[in-house]
Amino acid sequence: IGPNPSFGIFNVINPTNLSGTAMVWDLAGKLLFEKKLSGNTVIDLTKYAQGLYEIKIYNEEKKEILSQKLISE
């Protein structure tokens, strides 16, 4: 996932075309963004304040396969 930090646009590179869901939360635990993965996916957080966020990627079976902090500047 990159670039990180960014100005609010993050790219999820998915070379194996994994099917699943990307979900982004703020540090208070509020779900801000959810998007189905289909190939490479763009996560646009530009409408949210600058800060630290957490992204989690889940496969189709709802198993978490990635958790990462995102920095939006």
mmCIF file with all atom_site columns, N, CA and C in Angstrom:
data_model
loop_
_atom_site.group_PDB
_atom_site.id
_atom_site.type_symbol
_atom_site.label_atom_id
_atom_site.label_alt_id
_atom_site.label_comp_id
_atom_site.label_asym_id
_atom_site.label_entity_id
_atom_site.label_seq_id
_atom_site.pdbx_PDB_ins_code
_atom_site.Cartn_x
_atom_site.Cartn_y
_atom_site.Cartn_z
_atom_site.occupancy
_atom_site.B_iso_or_equiv
_atom_site.pdbx_formal_charge
_atom_site.auth_seq_id
_atom_site.auth_comp_id
_atom_site.auth_asym_id
_atom_site.auth_atom_id
_atom_site.pdbx_PDB_model_num
ATOM 1   N N  . ILE A 1 1  ? 0.871   -1.167  0.000  1.00 0.00 ? 1  ILE A N  1
ATOM 2   C CA . ILE A 1 1  ? 0.000   0.000   0.000  1.00 0.00 ? 1  ILE A CA 1
ATOM 3   C C  . ILE A 1 1  ? 0.914   1.224   0.000  1.00 0.00 ? 1  ILE A C  1
ATOM 4   N N  . GLY A 1 2  ? 0.697   2.098   -0.918 1.00 0.00 ? 2  GLY A N  1
ATOM 5   C CA . GLY A 1 2  ? 1.559   3.267   -0.972 1.00 0.00 ? 2  GLY A CA 1
ATOM 6   C C  . GLY A 1 2  ? 0.980   4.319   -1.889 1.00 0.00 ? 2  GLY A C  1
ATOM 7   N N  . PRO A 1 3  ? 1.553   5.440   -1.956 1.00 0.00 ? 3  PRO A N  1
ATOM 8   C CA . PRO A 1 3  ? 2.650   5.852   -1.068 1.00 0.00 ? 3  PRO A CA 1
ATOM 9   C C  . PRO A 1 3  ? 2.145   6.064   0.354  1.00 0.00 ? 3  PRO A C  1
ATOM 10  N N  . ASN A 1 4  ? 3.029   5.964   1.284  1.00 0.00 ? 4  ASN A N  1
ATOM 11  C CA . ASN A 1 4  ? 2.671   6.144   2.685  1.00 0.00 ? 4  ASN A CA 1
ATOM 12  C C  . ASN A 1 4  ? 3.872   6.758   3.402  1.00 0.00 ? 4  ASN A C  1
ATOM 13  N N  . PRO A 1 5  ? 3.815   8.014   3.790  1.00 0.00 ? 5  PRO A N  1
ATOM 14  C CA . PRO A 1 5  ? 2.645   8.890   3.817  1.00 0.00 ? 5  PRO A CA 1
ATOM 15  C C  . PRO A 1 5  ? 2.266   9.388   2.421  1.00 0.00 ? 5  PRO A C  1
ATOM 16  N N  . SER A 1 6  ? 1.030   9.927   2.335  1.00 0.00 ? 6  SER A N  1
ATOM 17  C CA . SER A 1 6  ? 0.561   10.521  1.077  1.00 0.00 ? 6  SER A CA 1
ATOM 18  C C  . SER A 1 6  ? -0.327  11.711  1.393  1.00 0.00 ? 6  SER A C  1
ATOM 19  N N  . PHE A 1 7  ? -0.832  12.328  0.340  1.00 0.00 ? 7  PHE A N  1
ATOM 20  C CA . PHE A 1 7  ? -1.755  13.449  0.498  1.00 0.00 ? 7  PHE A CA 1
ATOM 21  C C  . PHE A 1 7  ? -3.206  12.972  0.471  1.00 0.00 ? 7  PHE A C  1
ATOM 22  N N  . GLY A 1 8  ? -3.431  11.694  0.785  1.00 0.00 ? 8  GLY A N  1
ATOM 23  C CA . GLY A 1 8  ? -4.784  11.162  0.919  1.00 0.00 ? 8  GLY A CA 1
ATOM 24  C C  . GLY A 1 8  ? -5.159  10.111  -0.103 1.00 0.00 ? 8  GLY A C  1
ATOM 25  N N  . ILE A 1 9  ? -4.321  9.905   -1.117 1.00 0.00 ? 9  ILE A N  1
ATOM 26  C CA . ILE A 1 9  ? -4.578  8.877   -2.128 1.00 0.00 ? 9  ILE A CA 1
ATOM 27  C C  . ILE A 1 9  ? -3.583  7.745   -1.914 1.00 0.00 ? 9  ILE A C  1
ATOM 28  N N  . PHE A 1 10 ? -4.102  6.545   -1.669 1.00 0.00 ? 10 PHE A N  1
ATOM 29  C CA . PHE A 1 10 ? -3.263  5.370   -1.438 1.00 0.00 ? 10 PHE A CA 1
ATOM 30  C C  . PHE A 1 10 ? -3.614  4.312   -2.475 1.00 0.00 ? 10 PHE A C  1
ATOM 31  N N  . ASN A 1 11 ? -2.616  3.608   -2.955 1.00 0.00 ? 11 ASN A N  1
ATOM 32  C CA . ASN A 1 11 ? -2.813  2.543   -3.941 1.00 0.00 ? 11 ASN A CA 1
ATOM 33  C C  . ASN A 1 11 ? -2.584  1.190   -3.282 1.00 0.00 ? 11 ASN A C  1
ATOM 34  N N  . VAL A 1 12 ? -3.563  0.317   -3.399 1.00 0.00 ? 12 VAL A N  1
ATOM 35  C CA . VAL A 1 12 ? -3.430  -1.054  -2.932 1.00 0.00 ? 12 VAL A CA 1
ATOM 36  C C  . VAL A 1 12 ? -3.012  -1.875  -4.156 1.00 0.00 ? 12 VAL A C  1
ATOM 37  N N  . ILE A 1 13 ? -1.768  -2.325  -4.155 1.00 0.00 ? 13 ILE A N  1
ATOM 38  C CA . ILE A 1 13 ? -1.246  -3.117  -5.266 1.00 0.00 ? 13 ILE A CA 1
ATOM 39  C C  . ILE A 1 13 ? -1.615  -4.571  -4.996 1.00 0.00 ? 13 ILE A C  1
ATOM 40  N N  . ASN A 1 14 ? -2.283  -5.181  -5.945 1.00 0.00 ? 14 ASN A N  1
ATOM 41  C CA . ASN A 1 14 ? -2.848  -6.519  -5.772 1.00 0.00 ? 14 ASN A CA 1
ATOM 42  C C  . ASN A 1 14 ? -2.440  -7.406  -6.954 1.00 0.00 ? 14 ASN A C  1
ATOM 43  N N  . PRO A 1 15 ? -1.158  -7.814  -7.000 1.00 0.00 ? 15 PRO A N  1
ATOM 44  C CA . PRO A 1 15 ? -0.671  -8.554  -8.172 1.00 0.00 ? 15 PRO A CA 1
ATOM 45  C C  . PRO A 1 15 ? -1.316  -9.929  -8.356 1.00 0.00 ? 15 PRO A C  1
ATOM 46  N N  . THR A 1 16 ? -1.862  -10.502 -7.298 1.00 0.00 ? 16 THR A N  1
ATOM 47  C CA . THR A 1 16 ? -2.476  -11.828 -7.413 1.00 0.00 ? 16 THR A CA 1
ATOM 48  C C  . THR A 1 16 ? -3.987  -11.741 -7.602 1.00 0.00 ? 16 THR A C  1
ATOM 49  N N  . ASN A 1 17 ? -4.518  -10.502 -7.763 1.00 0.00 ? 17 ASN A N  1
ATOM 50  C CA . ASN A 1 17 ? -5.959  -10.288 -7.931 1.00 0.00 ? 17 ASN A CA 1
ATOM 51  C C  . ASN A 1 17 ? -6.785  -10.934 -6.832 1.00 0.00 ? 17 ASN A C  1
ATOM 52  N N  . LEU A 1 18 ? -6.315  -10.796 -5.608 1.00 0.00 ? 18 LEU A N  1
ATOM 53  C CA . LEU A 1 18 ? -7.033  -11.283 -4.434 1.00 0.00 ? 18 LEU A CA 1
ATOM 54  C C  . LEU A 1 18 ? -8.410  -10.635 -4.367 1.00 0.00 ? 18 LEU A C  1
ATOM 55  N N  . SER A 1 19 ? -9.423  -11.429 -4.124 1.00 0.00 ? 19 SER A N  1
ATOM 56  C CA . SER A 1 19 ? -10.768 -10.897 -3.895 1.00 0.00 ? 19 SER A CA 1
ATOM 57  C C  . SER A 1 19 ? -10.944 -10.687 -2.406 1.00 0.00 ? 19 SER A C  1
ATOM 58  N N  . GLY A 1 20 ? -11.493 -9.560  -2.048 1.00 0.00 ? 20 GLY A N  1
ATOM 59  C CA . GLY A 1 20 ? -11.713 -9.269  -0.643 1.00 0.00 ? 20 GLY A CA 1
ATOM 60  C C  . GLY A 1 20 ? -12.195 -7.860  -0.467 1.00 0.00 ? 20 GLY A C  1
ATOM 61  N N  . THR A 1 21 ? -11.929 -7.304  0.719  1.00 0.00 ? 21 THR A N  1
ATOM 62  C CA . THR A 1 21 ? -12.423 -5.984  1.074  1.00 0.00 ? 21 THR A CA 1
ATOM 63  C C  . THR A 1 21 ? -11.328 -5.203  1.782  1.00 0.00 ? 21 THR A C  1
ATOM 64  N N  . ALA A 1 22 ? -11.213 -3.919  1.444  1.00 0.00 ? 22 ALA A N  1
ATOM 65  C CA . ALA A 1 22 ? -10.338 -2.994  2.156  1.00 0.00 ? 22 ALA A CA 1
ATOM 66  C C  . ALA A 1 22 ? -11.218 -2.110  3.025  1.00 0.00 ? 22 ALA A C  1
ATOM 67  N N  . MET A 1 23 ? -10.834 -1.957  4.285  1.00 0.00 ? 23 MET A N  1
ATOM 68  C CA . MET A 1 23 ? -11.599 -1.138  5.218  1.00 0.00 ? 23 MET A CA 1
ATOM 69  C C  . MET A 1 23 ? -10.630 -0.202  5.942  1.00 0.00 ? 23 MET A C  1
ATOM 70  N N  . VAL A 1 24 ? -11.035 1.073   6.095  1.00 0.00 ? 24 VAL A N  1
ATOM 71  C CA . VAL A 1 24 ? -10.190 2.073   6.749  1.00 0.00 ? 24 VAL A CA 1
ATOM 72  C C  . VAL A 1 24 ? -10.946 2.674   7.927  1.00 0.00 ? 24 VAL A C  1
ATOM 73  N N  . TRP A 1 25 ? -10.256 2.756   9.065  1.00 0.00 ? 25 TRP A N  1
ATOM 74  C CA . TRP A 1 25 ? -10.800 3.326   10.298 1.00 0.00 ? 25 TRP A CA 1
ATOM 75  C C  . TRP A 1 25 ? -9.967  4.511   10.740 1.00 0.00 ? 25 TRP A C  1
ATOM 76  N N  . ASP A 1 26 ? -10.616 5.454   11.444 1.00 0.00 ? 26 ASP A N  1
ATOM 77  C CA . ASP A 1 26 ? -9.843  6.488   12.125 1.00 0.00 ? 26 ASP A CA 1
ATOM 78  C C  . ASP A 1 26 ? -9.377  5.916   13.463 1.00 0.00 ? 26 ASP A C  1
ATOM 79  N N  . LEU A 1 27 ? -8.588  6.690   14.194 1.00 0.00 ? 27 LEU A N  1
ATOM 80  C CA . LEU A 1 27 ? -8.024  6.168   15.450 1.00 0.00 ? 27 LEU A CA 1
ATOM 81  C C  . LEU A 1 27 ? -9.059  6.022   16.556 1.00 0.00 ? 27 LEU A C  1
ATOM 82  N N  . ALA A 1 28 ? -10.238 6.615   16.372 1.00 0.00 ? 28 ALA A N  1
ATOM 83  C CA . ALA A 1 28 ? -11.324 6.448   17.344 1.00 0.00 ? 28 ALA A CA 1
ATOM 84  C C  . ALA A 1 28 ? -12.110 5.163   17.078 1.00 0.00 ? 28 ALA A C  1
ATOM 85  N N  . GLY A 1 29 ? -11.758 4.461   15.993 1.00 0.00 ? 29 GLY A N  1
ATOM 86  C CA . GLY A 1 29 ? -12.432 3.208   15.677 1.00 0.00 ? 29 GLY A CA 1
ATOM 87  C C  . GLY A 1 29 ? -13.627 3.352   14.752 1.00 0.00 ? 29 GLY A C  1
ATOM 88  N N  . LYS A 1 30 ? -13.826 4.528   14.174 1.00 0.00 ? 30 LYS A N  1
ATOM 89  C CA . LYS A 1 30 ? -14.950 4.751   13.267 1.00 0.00 ? 30 LYS A CA 1
ATOM 90  C C  . LYS A 1 30 ? -14.576 4.300   11.857 1.00 0.00 ? 30 LYS A C  1
ATOM 91  N N  . LEU A 1 31 ? -15.423 3.447   11.272 1.00 0.00 ? 31 LEU A N  1
ATOM 92  C CA . LEU A 1 31 ? -15.200 2.984   9.906  1.00 0.00 ? 31 LEU A CA 1
ATOM 93  C C  . LEU A 1 31 ? -15.484 4.142   8.955  1.00 0.00 ? 31 LEU A C  1
ATOM 94  N N  . LEU A 1 32 ? -14.477 4.501   8.146  1.00 0.00 ? 32 LEU A N  1
ATOM 95  C CA . LEU A 1 32 ? -14.604 5.627   7.216  1.00 0.00 ? 32 LEU A CA 1
ATOM 96  C C  . LEU A 1 32 ? -14.775 5.185   5.774  1.00 0.00 ? 32 LEU A C  1
ATOM 97  N N  . PHE A 1 33 ? -14.235 4.039   5.446  1.00 0.00 ? 33 PHE A N  1
ATOM 98  C CA . PHE A 1 33 ? -14.124 3.662   4.043  1.00 0.00 ? 33 PHE A CA 1
ATOM 99  C C  . PHE A 1 33 ? -14.158 2.148   3.923  1.00 0.00 ? 33 PHE A C  1
ATOM 100 N N  . GLU A 1 34 ? -14.905 1.665   2.949  1.00 0.00 ? 34 GLU A N  1
ATOM 101 C CA . GLU A 1 34 ? -14.942 0.230   2.669  1.00 0.00 ? 34 GLU A CA 1
ATOM 102 C C  . GLU A 1 34 ? -15.059 0.062   1.160  1.00 0.00 ? 34 GLU A C  1
ATOM 103 N N  . LYS A 1 35 ? -14.230 -0.807  0.604  1.00 0.00 ? 35 LYS A N  1
ATOM 104 C CA . LYS A 1 35 ? -14.242 -0.996  -0.844 1.00 0.00 ? 35 LYS A CA 1
ATOM 105 C C  . LYS A 1 35 ? -13.839 -2.422  -1.181 1.00 0.00 ? 35 LYS A C  1
ATOM 106 N N  . LYS A 1 36 ? -14.568 -3.014  -2.115 1.00 0.00 ? 36 LYS A N  1
ATOM 107 C CA . LYS A 1 36 ? -14.214 -4.348  -2.605 1.00 0.00 ? 36 LYS A CA 1
ATOM 108 C C  . LYS A 1 36 ? -12.934 -4.242  -3.414 1.00 0.00 ? 36 LYS A C  1
ATOM 109 N N  . LEU A 1 37 ? -12.071 -5.218  -3.232 1.00 0.00 ? 37 LEU A N  1
ATOM 110 C CA . LEU A 1 37 ? -10.827 -5.267  -4.000 1.00 0.00 ? 37 LEU A CA 1
ATOM 111 C C  . LEU A 1 37 ? -11.082 -5.939  -5.337 1.00 0.00 ? 37 LEU A C  1
ATOM 112 N N  . SER A 1 38 ? -10.554 -5.336  -6.375 1.00 0.00 ? 38 SER A N  1
ATOM 113 C CA . SER A 1 38 ? -10.599 -5.939  -7.708 1.00 0.00 ? 38 SER A CA 1
ATOM 114 C C  . SER A 1 38 ? -9.358  -5.466  -8.442 1.00 0.00 ? 38 SER A C  1
ATOM 115 N N  . GLY A 1 39 ? -8.326  -6.290  -8.428 1.00 0.00 ? 39 GLY A N  1
ATOM 116 C CA . GLY A 1 39 ? -7.047  -5.857  -8.984 1.00 0.00 ? 39 GLY A CA 1
ATOM 117 C C  . GLY A 1 39 ? -6.478  -4.762  -8.099 1.00 0.00 ? 39 GLY A C  1
ATOM 118 N N  . ASN A 1 40 ? -5.726  -3.856  -8.700 1.00 0.00 ? 40 ASN A N  1
ATOM 119 C CA . ASN A 1 40 ? -5.194  -2.729  -7.951 1.00 0.00 ? 40 ASN A CA 1
ATOM 120 C C  . ASN A 1 40 ? -6.348  -1.780  -7.622 1.00 0.00 ? 40 ASN A C  1
ATOM 121 N N  . THR A 1 41 ? -6.347  -1.239  -6.404 1.00 0.00 ? 41 THR A N  1
ATOM 122 C CA . THR A 1 41 ? -7.467  -0.438  -5.916 1.00 0.00 ? 41 THR A CA 1
ATOM 123 C C  . THR A 1 41 ? -6.952  0.871   -5.341 1.00 0.00 ? 41 THR A C  1
ATOM 124 N N  . VAL A 1 42 ? -7.669  1.959   -5.594 1.00 0.00 ? 42 VAL A N  1
ATOM 125 C CA . VAL A 1 42 ? -7.306  3.263   -5.055 1.00 0.00 ? 42 VAL A CA 1
ATOM 126 C C  . VAL A 1 42 ? -8.169  3.550   -3.828 1.00 0.00 ? 42 VAL A C  1
ATOM 127 N N  . ILE A 1 43 ? -7.505  3.972   -2.759 1.00 0.00 ? 43 ILE A N  1
ATOM 128 C CA . ILE A 1 43 ? -8.175  4.387   -1.528 1.00 0.00 ? 43 ILE A CA 1
ATOM 129 C C  . ILE A 1 43 ? -8.047  5.907   -1.459 1.00 0.00 ? 43 ILE A C  1
ATOM 130 N N  . ASP A 1 44 ? -9.166  6.610   -1.502 1.00 0.00 ? 44 ASP A N  1
ATOM 131 C CA . ASP A 1 44 ? -9.164  8.074   -1.503 1.00 0.00 ? 44 ASP A CA 1
ATOM 132 C C  . ASP A 1 44 ? -9.663  8.587   -0.155 1.00 0.00 ? 44 ASP A C  1
ATOM 133 N N  . LEU A 1 45 ? -8.742  9.136   0.630  1.00 0.00 ? 45 LEU A N  1
ATOM 134 C CA . LEU A 1 45 ? -9.082  9.692   1.942  1.00 0.00 ? 45 LEU A CA 1
ATOM 135 C C  . LEU A 1 45 ? -8.983  11.214  1.947  1.00 0.00 ? 45 LEU A C  1
ATOM 136 N N  . THR A 1 46 ? -8.989  11.851  0.767  1.00 0.00 ? 46 THR A N  1
ATOM 137 C CA . THR A 1 46 ? -8.784  13.294  0.694  1.00 0.00 ? 46 THR A CA 1
ATOM 138 C C  . THR A 1 46 ? -9.901  14.100  1.359  1.00 0.00 ? 46 THR A C  1
ATOM 139 N N  . LYS A 1 47 ? -11.080 13.529  1.512  1.00 0.00 ? 47 LYS A N  1
ATOM 140 C CA . LYS A 1 47 ? -12.171 14.283  2.156  1.00 0.00 ? 47 LYS A CA 1
ATOM 141 C C  . LYS A 1 47 ? -12.092 14.220  3.686  1.00 0.00 ? 47 LYS A C  1
ATOM 142 N N  . TYR A 1 48 ? -11.143 13.467  4.207  1.00 0.00 ? 48 TYR A N  1
ATOM 143 C CA . TYR A 1 48 ? -10.958 13.356  5.656  1.00 0.00 ? 48 TYR A CA 1
ATOM 144 C C  . TYR A 1 48 ? -9.766  14.202  6.092  1.00 0.00 ? 48 TYR A C  1
ATOM 145 N N  . ALA A 1 49 ? -9.720  14.533  7.368  1.00 0.00 ? 49 ALA A N  1
ATOM 146 C CA . ALA A 1 49 ? -8.640  15.349  7.912  1.00 0.00 ? 49 ALA A CA 1
ATOM 147 C C  . ALA A 1 49 ? -7.295  14.638  7.800  1.00 0.00 ? 49 ALA A C  1
ATOM 148 N N  . GLN A 1 50 ? -6.248  15.424  7.768  1.00 0.00 ? 50 GLN A N  1
ATOM 149 C CA . GLN A 1 50 ? -4.912  14.853  7.813  1.00 0.00 ? 50 GLN A CA 1
ATOM 150 C C  . GLN A 1 50 ? -4.759  14.099  9.121  1.00 0.00 ? 50 GLN A C  1
ATOM 151 N N  . GLY A 1 51 ? -3.999  13.012  9.077  1.00 0.00 ? 51 GLY A N  1
ATOM 152 C CA . GLY A 1 51 ? -3.786  12.269  10.311 1.00 0.00 ? 51 GLY A CA 1
ATOM 153 C C  . GLY A 1 51 ? -3.432  10.829  10.065 1.00 0.00 ? 51 GLY A C  1
ATOM 154 N N  . LEU A 1 52 ? -3.588  10.046  11.103 1.00 0.00 ? 52 LEU A N  1
ATOM 155 C CA . LEU A 1 52 ? -3.239  8.639   11.100 1.00 0.00 ? 52 LEU A CA 1
ATOM 156 C C  . LEU A 1 52 ? -4.510  7.798   11.010 1.00 0.00 ? 52 LEU A C  1
ATOM 157 N N  . TYR A 1 53 ? -4.488  6.821   10.128 1.00 0.00 ? 53 TYR A N  1
ATOM 158 C CA . TYR A 1 53 ? -5.626  5.923   9.913  1.00 0.00 ? 53 TYR A CA 1
ATOM 159 C C  . TYR A 1 53 ? -5.115  4.490   9.905  1.00 0.00 ? 53 TYR A C  1
ATOM 160 N N  . GLU A 1 54 ? -6.031  3.548   10.011 1.00 0.00 ? 54 GLU A N  1
ATOM 161 C CA . GLU A 1 54 ? -5.661  2.141   9.932  1.00 0.00 ? 54 GLU A CA 1
ATOM 162 C C  . GLU A 1 54 ? -6.452  1.480   8.809  1.00 0.00 ? 54 GLU A C  1
ATOM 163 N N  . ILE A 1 55 ? -5.728  0.753   7.959  1.00 0.00 ? 55 ILE A N  1
ATOM 164 C CA . ILE A 1 55 ? -6.378  -0.007  6.903  1.00 0.00 ? 55 ILE A CA 1
ATOM 165 C C  . ILE A 1 55 ? -6.224  -1.485  7.221  1.00 0.00 ? 55 ILE A C  1
ATOM 166 N N  . LYS A 1 56 ? -7.284  -2.225  6.962  1.00 0.00 ? 56 LYS A N  1
ATOM 167 C CA . LYS A 1 56 ? -7.233  -3.676  7.090  1.00 0.00 ? 56 LYS A CA 1
ATOM 168 C C  . LYS A 1 56 ? -7.792  -4.261  5.799  1.00 0.00 ? 56 LYS A C  1
ATOM 169 N N  . ILE A 1 57 ? -7.128  -5.301  5.334  1.00 0.00 ? 57 ILE A N  1
ATOM 170 C CA . ILE A 1 57 ? -7.555  -6.021  4.139  1.00 0.00 ? 57 ILE A CA 1
ATOM 171 C C  . ILE A 1 57 ? -8.035  -7.392  4.592  1.00 0.00 ? 57 ILE A C  1
ATOM 172 N N  . TYR A 1 58 ? -9.228  -7.755  4.131  1.00 0.00 ? 58 TYR A N  1
ATOM 173 C CA . TYR A 1 58 ? -9.828  -9.046  4.462  1.00 0.00 ? 58 TYR A CA 1
ATOM 174 C C  . TYR A 1 58 ? -10.036 -9.835  3.178  1.00 0.00 ? 58 TYR A C  1
ATOM 175 N N  . ASN A 1 59 ? -9.836  -11.162 3.260  1.00 0.00 ? 59 ASN A N  1
ATOM 176 C CA . ASN A 1 59 ? -10.137 -11.999 2.100  1.00 0.00 ? 59 ASN A CA 1
ATOM 177 C C  . ASN A 1 59 ? -11.634 -12.283 2.047  1.00 0.00 ? 59 ASN A C  1
ATOM 178 N N  . GLU A 1 60 ? -12.074 -13.062 1.074  1.00 0.00 ? 60 GLU A N  1
ATOM 179 C CA . GLU A 1 60 ? -13.511 -13.343 0.917  1.00 0.00 ? 60 GLU A CA 1
ATOM 180 C C  . GLU A 1 60 ? -14.104 -14.079 2.107  1.00 0.00 ? 60 GLU A C  1
ATOM 181 N N  . GLU A 1 61 ? -13.269 -14.801 2.855  1.00 0.00 ? 61 GLU A N  1
ATOM 182 C CA . GLU A 1 61 ? -13.742 -15.534 4.037  1.00 0.00 ? 61 GLU A CA 1
ATOM 183 C C  . GLU A 1 61 ? -13.753 -14.649 5.280  1.00 0.00 ? 61 GLU A C  1
ATOM 184 N N  . LYS A 1 62 ? -13.539 -13.346 5.097  1.00 0.00 ? 62 LYS A N  1
ATOM 185 C CA . LYS A 1 62 ? -13.530 -12.347 6.180  1.00 0.00 ? 62 LYS A CA 1
ATOM 186 C C  . LYS A 1 62 ? -12.344 -12.504 7.122  1.00 0.00 ? 62 LYS A C  1
ATOM 187 N N  . LYS A 1 63 ? -11.285 -13.169 6.667  1.00 0.00 ? 63 LYS A N  1
ATOM 188 C CA . LYS A 1 63 ? -10.075 -13.315 7.464  1.00 0.00 ? 63 LYS A CA 1
ATOM 189 C C  . LYS A 1 63 ? -9.154  -12.138 7.174  1.00 0.00 ? 63 LYS A C  1
ATOM 190 N N  . GLU A 1 64 ? -8.676  -11.495 8.244  1.00 0.00 ? 64 GLU A N  1
ATOM 191 C CA . GLU A 1 64 ? -7.766  -10.358 8.080  1.00 0.00 ? 64 GLU A CA 1
ATOM 192 C C  . GLU A 1 64 ? -6.424  -10.856 7.547  1.00 0.00 ? 64 GLU A C  1
ATOM 193 N N  . ILE A 1 65 ? -5.988  -10.254 6.446  1.00 0.00 ? 65 ILE A N  1
ATOM 194 C CA . ILE A 1 65 ? -4.713  -10.664 5.871  1.00 0.00 ? 65 ILE A CA 1
ATOM 195 C C  . ILE A 1 65 ? -3.674  -9.553  5.881  1.00 0.00 ? 65 ILE A C  1
ATOM 196 N N  . LEU A 1 66 ? -4.085  -8.318  6.214  1.00 0.00 ? 66 LEU A N  1
ATOM 197 C CA . LEU A 1 66 ? -3.143  -7.220  6.303  1.00 0.00 ? 66 LEU A CA 1
ATOM 198 C C  . LEU A 1 66 ? -3.728  -6.142  7.204  1.00 0.00 ? 66 LEU A C  1
ATOM 199 N N  . SER A 1 67 ? -2.886  -5.562  8.043  1.00 0.00 ? 67 SER A N  1
ATOM 200 C CA . SER A 1 67 ? -3.256  -4.417  8.860  1.00 0.00 ? 67 SER A CA 1
ATOM 201 C C  . SER A 1 67 ? -2.088  -3.447  8.816  1.00 0.00 ? 67 SER A C  1
ATOM 202 N N  . GLN A 1 68 ? -2.379  -2.180  8.502  1.00 0.00 ? 68 GLN A N  1
ATOM 203 C CA . GLN A 1 68 ? -1.299  -1.211  8.344  1.00 0.00 ? 68 GLN A CA 1
ATOM 204 C C  . GLN A 1 68 ? -1.814  0.180   8.698  1.00 0.00 ? 68 GLN A C  1
ATOM 205 N N  . LYS A 1 69 ? -0.928  1.005   9.254  1.00 0.00 ? 69 LYS A N  1
ATOM 206 C CA . LYS A 1 69 ? -1.247  2.405   9.510  1.00 0.00 ? 69 LYS A CA 1
ATOM 207 C C  . LYS A 1 69 ? -1.030  3.188   8.221  1.00 0.00 ? 69 LYS A C  1
ATOM 208 N N  . LEU A 1 70 ? -1.909  4.170   7.984  1.00 0.00 ? 70 LEU A N  1
ATOM 209 C CA . LEU A 1 70 ? -1.778  5.086   6.853  1.00 0.00 ? 70 LEU A CA 1
ATOM 210 C C  . LEU A 1 70 ? -1.614  6.496   7.391  1.00 0.00 ? 70 LEU A C  1
ATOM 211 N N  . ILE A 1 71 ? -0.719  7.262   6.806  1.00 0.00 ? 71 ILE A N  1
ATOM 212 C CA . ILE A 1 71 ? -0.513  8.647   7.200  1.00 0.00 ? 71 ILE A CA 1
ATOM 213 C C  . ILE A 1 71 ? -0.959  9.532   6.051  1.00 0.00 ? 71 ILE A C  1
ATOM 214 N N  . SER A 1 72 ? -1.976  10.343  6.315  1.00 0.00 ? 72 SER A N  1
ATOM 215 C CA . SER A 1 72 ? -2.487  11.282  5.328  1.00 0.00 ? 72 SER A CA 1
ATOM 216 C C  . SER A 1 72 ? -2.024  12.684  5.727  1.00 0.00 ? 72 SER A C  1
ATOM 217 N N  . GLU A 1 73 ? -1.280  13.324  4.831  1.00 0.00 ? 73 GLU A N  1
ATOM 218 C CA . GLU A 1 73 ? -0.702  14.638  5.141  1.00 0.00 ? 73 GLU A CA 1
ATOM 219 C C  . GLU A 1 73 ? -1.489  15.754  4.482  1.00 0.00 ? 73 GLU A C  1
#
